[in-house]
mmCIF file of C-alpha atoms in Angstrom:
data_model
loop_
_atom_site.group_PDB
_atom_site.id
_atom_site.type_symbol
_atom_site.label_atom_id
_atom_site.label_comp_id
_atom_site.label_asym_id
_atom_site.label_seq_id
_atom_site.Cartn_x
_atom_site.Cartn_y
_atom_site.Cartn_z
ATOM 1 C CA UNK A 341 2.071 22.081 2.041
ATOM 2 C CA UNK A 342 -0.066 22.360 5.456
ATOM 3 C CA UNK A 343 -3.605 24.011 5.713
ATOM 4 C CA UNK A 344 -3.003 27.030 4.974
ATOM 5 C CA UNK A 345 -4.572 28.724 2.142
ATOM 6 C CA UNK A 346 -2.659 29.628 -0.593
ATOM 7 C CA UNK A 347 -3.498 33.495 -0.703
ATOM 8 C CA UNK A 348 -3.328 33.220 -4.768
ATOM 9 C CA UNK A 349 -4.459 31.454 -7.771
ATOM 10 C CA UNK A 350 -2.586 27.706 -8.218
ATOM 11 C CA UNK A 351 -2.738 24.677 -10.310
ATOM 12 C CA UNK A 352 -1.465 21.693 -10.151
ATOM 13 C CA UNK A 353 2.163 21.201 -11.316
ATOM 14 C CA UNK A 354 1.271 17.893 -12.976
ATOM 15 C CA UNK A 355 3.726 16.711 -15.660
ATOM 16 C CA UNK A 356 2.935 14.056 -18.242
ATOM 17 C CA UNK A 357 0.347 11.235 -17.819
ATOM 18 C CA UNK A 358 -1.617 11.095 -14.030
ATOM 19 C CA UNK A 359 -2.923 8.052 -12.584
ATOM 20 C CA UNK A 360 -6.107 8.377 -10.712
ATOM 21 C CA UNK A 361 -7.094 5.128 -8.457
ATOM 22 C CA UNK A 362 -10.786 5.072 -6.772
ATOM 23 C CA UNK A 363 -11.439 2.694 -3.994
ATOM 24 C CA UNK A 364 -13.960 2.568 -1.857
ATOM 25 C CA UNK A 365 -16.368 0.175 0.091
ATOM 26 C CA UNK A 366 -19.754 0.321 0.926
ATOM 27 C CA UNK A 367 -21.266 -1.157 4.243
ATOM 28 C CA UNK A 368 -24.079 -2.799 2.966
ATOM 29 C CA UNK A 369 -25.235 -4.375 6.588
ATOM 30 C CA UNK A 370 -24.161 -2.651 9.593
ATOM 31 C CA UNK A 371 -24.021 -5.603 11.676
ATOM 32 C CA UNK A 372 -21.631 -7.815 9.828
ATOM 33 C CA UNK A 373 -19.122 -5.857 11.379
ATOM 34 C CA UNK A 374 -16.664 -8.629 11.096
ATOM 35 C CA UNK A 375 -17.035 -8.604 7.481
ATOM 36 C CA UNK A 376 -16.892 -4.556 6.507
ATOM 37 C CA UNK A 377 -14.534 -3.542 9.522
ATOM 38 C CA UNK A 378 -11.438 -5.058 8.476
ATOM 39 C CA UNK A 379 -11.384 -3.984 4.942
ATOM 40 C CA UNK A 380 -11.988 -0.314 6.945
ATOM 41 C CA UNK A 381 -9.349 -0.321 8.910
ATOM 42 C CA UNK A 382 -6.775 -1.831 6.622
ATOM 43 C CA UNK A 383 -6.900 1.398 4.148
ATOM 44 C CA UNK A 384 -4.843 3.589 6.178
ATOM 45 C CA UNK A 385 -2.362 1.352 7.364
ATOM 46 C CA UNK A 386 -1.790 0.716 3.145
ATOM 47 C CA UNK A 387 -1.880 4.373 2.975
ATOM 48 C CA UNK A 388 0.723 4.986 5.501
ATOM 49 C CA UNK A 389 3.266 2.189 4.004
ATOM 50 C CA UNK A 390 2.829 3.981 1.080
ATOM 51 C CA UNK A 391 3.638 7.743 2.210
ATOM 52 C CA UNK A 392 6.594 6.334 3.677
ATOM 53 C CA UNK A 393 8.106 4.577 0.414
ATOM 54 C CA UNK A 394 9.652 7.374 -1.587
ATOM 55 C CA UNK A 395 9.672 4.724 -4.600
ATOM 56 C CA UNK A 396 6.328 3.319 -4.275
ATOM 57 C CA UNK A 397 4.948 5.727 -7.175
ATOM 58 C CA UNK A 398 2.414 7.223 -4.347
ATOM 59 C CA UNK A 399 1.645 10.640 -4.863
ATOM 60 C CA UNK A 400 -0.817 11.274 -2.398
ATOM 61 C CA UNK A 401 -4.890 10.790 -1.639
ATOM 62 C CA UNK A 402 -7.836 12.503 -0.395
ATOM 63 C CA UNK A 403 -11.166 10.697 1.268
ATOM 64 C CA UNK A 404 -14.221 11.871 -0.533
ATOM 65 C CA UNK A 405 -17.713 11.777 1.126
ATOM 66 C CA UNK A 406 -20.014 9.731 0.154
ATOM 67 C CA UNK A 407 -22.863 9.165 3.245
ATOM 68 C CA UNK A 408 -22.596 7.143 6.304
ATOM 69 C CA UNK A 409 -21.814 3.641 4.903
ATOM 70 C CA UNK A 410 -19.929 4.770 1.752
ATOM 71 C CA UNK A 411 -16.042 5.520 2.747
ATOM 72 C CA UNK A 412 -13.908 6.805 -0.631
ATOM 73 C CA UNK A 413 -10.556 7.215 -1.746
ATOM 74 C CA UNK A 414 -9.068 9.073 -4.454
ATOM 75 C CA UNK A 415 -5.620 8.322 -5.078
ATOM 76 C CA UNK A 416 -2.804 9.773 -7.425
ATOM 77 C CA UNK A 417 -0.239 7.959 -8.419
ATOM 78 C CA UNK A 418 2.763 8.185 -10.775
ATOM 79 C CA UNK A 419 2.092 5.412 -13.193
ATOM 80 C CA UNK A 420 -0.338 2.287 -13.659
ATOM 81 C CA UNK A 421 2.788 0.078 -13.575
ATOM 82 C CA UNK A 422 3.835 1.194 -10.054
ATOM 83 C CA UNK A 423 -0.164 1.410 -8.671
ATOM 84 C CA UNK A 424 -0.159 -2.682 -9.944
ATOM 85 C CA UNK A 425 3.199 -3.129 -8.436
ATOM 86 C CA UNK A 426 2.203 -2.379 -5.367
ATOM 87 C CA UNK A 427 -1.452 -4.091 -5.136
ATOM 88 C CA UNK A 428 0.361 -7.213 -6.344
ATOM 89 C CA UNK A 429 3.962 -6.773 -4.306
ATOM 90 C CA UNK A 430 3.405 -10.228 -1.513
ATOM 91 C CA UNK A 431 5.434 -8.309 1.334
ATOM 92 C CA UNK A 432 3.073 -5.156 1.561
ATOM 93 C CA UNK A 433 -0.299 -4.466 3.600
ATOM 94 C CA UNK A 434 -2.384 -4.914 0.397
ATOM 95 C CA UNK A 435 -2.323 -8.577 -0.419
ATOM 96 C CA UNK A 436 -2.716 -10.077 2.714
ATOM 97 C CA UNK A 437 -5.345 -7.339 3.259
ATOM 98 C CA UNK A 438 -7.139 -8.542 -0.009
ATOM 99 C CA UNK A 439 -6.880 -12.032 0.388
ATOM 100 C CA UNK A 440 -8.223 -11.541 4.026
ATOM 101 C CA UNK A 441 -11.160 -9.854 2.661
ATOM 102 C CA UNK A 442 -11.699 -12.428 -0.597
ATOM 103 C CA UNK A 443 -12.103 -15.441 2.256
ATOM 104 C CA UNK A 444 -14.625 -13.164 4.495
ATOM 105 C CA UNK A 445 -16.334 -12.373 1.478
ATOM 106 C CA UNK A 446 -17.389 -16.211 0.980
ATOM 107 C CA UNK A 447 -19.484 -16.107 4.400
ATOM 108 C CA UNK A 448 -20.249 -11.992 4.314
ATOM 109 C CA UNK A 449 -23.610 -12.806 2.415
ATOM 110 C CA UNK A 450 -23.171 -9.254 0.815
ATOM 111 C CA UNK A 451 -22.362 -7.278 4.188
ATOM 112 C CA UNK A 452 -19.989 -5.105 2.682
ATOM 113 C CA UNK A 453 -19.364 -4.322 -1.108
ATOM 114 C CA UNK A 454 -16.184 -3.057 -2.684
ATOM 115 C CA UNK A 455 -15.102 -1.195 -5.386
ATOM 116 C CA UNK A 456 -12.349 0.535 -7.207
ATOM 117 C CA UNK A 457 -11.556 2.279 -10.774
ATOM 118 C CA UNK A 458 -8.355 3.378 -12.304
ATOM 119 C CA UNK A 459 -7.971 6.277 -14.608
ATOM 120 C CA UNK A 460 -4.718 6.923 -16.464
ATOM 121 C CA UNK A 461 -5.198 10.469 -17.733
ATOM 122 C CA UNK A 462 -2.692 11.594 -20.679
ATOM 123 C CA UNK A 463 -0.887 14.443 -20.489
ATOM 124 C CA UNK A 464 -2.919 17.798 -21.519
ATOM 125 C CA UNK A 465 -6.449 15.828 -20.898
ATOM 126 C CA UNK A 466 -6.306 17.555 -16.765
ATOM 127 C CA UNK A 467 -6.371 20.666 -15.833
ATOM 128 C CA UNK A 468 -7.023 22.293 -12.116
ATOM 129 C CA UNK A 469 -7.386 25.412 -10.541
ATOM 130 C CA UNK A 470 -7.161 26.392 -6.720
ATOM 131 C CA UNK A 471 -7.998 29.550 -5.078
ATOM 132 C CA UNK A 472 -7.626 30.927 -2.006
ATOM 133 C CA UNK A 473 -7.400 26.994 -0.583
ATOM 134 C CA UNK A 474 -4.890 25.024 0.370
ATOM 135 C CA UNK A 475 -3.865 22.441 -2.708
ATOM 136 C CA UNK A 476 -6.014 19.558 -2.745
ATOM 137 C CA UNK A 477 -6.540 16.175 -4.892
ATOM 138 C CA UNK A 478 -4.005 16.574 -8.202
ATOM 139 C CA UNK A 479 -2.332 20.161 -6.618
ATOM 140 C CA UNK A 480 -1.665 18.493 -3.004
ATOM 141 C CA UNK A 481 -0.019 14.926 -4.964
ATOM 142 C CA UNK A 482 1.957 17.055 -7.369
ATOM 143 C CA UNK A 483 2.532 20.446 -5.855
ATOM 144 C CA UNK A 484 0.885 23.560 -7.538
ATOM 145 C CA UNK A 485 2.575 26.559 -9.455
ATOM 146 C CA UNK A 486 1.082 30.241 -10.389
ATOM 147 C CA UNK A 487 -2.238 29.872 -12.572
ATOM 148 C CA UNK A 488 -0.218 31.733 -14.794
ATOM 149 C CA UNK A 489 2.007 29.775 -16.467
ATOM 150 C CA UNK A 490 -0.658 27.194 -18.095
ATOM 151 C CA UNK A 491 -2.977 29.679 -18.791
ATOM 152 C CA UNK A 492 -5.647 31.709 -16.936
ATOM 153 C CA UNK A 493 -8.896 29.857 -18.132
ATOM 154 C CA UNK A 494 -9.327 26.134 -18.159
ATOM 155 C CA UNK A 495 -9.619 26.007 -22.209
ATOM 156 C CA UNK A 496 -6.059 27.169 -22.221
ATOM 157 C CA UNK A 497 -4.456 24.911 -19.238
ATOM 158 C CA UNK A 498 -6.367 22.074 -21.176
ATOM 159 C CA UNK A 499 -4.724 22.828 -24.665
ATOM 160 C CA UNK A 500 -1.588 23.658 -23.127
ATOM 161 C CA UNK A 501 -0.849 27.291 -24.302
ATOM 162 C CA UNK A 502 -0.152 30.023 -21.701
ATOM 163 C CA UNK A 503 -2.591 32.975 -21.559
#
């Protein structure tokens, strides 16, 4: 979809139930470096496995600010049954990843913290509008489609009834 703005009014294309995954970690002392860098470093290698599986359920993420020793990621995915697939699947980056980090967590006296959420969001609870932006979060993982045809306020893209 690149950077460029979209010139119009989107939203998301979204069908059916969306899967929203928060992750993040939280440096709680900067110099246990051994303990927090690690689990920093092995999010975008898990993030680029997963672009590149077509049938991983993946949709797409976005890093969210959140201060200097906070590091975020919201991820959309196409069902909670794929999302635990994958955090559970013993050949990709995320278990050995995780199990790394449970053993350095014994001796990390509370160096780094971590932290993640999962939202399955039925179908007609979302709604999203972008203007003049390129797609982001729910619009960039499921492509976007003229404003229009869910409705021009967010009361009628929530109830499902074009405007």
């Amino acid at each position: 979809m690149g950077d460029a703005p979209t010139g119009r009014r989107v939203t998301a294309a979204a069908k059916g139930d969306v899967v929203v995954f928060l992750i993040g970690m939280r440096i709680n002392r900067w110099r246990a470096v051994r303990h927090w860098l690690p689990a920093l470093m092995a999010m975008p290698r898990m993030i680029k496995e997963l672009s590149q599986d077509g049938d991983s359920g993946f949709l797409g993420h976005r890093g969210l600010g959140g201060g200097p020793r906070v590091f975020t990621v919201a991820q959309y995915w196409e069902s909670s049954e794929k999302l635990i697939a994958y955090a559970s699947d013993p050949s990709g980056e995320h278990r050995p990843a995780w199990a790394a980090f449970n053993r350095r967590l014994r001796s990390s006296n509370g160096g780094v913290g971590i932290w993640h959420e999962t939202y399955v969001v039925p179908a007609g609870s979302y709604e999203s509008i972008y203007v003049d932006m390129p797609p982001a979060g729910l619009g960039a993982a499921w492509g976007v489609e003229p404003v229009e045809r869910r409705g021009e306020r967010a009361a009628q893209r929530l109830e499902g009834k074009a405007a």
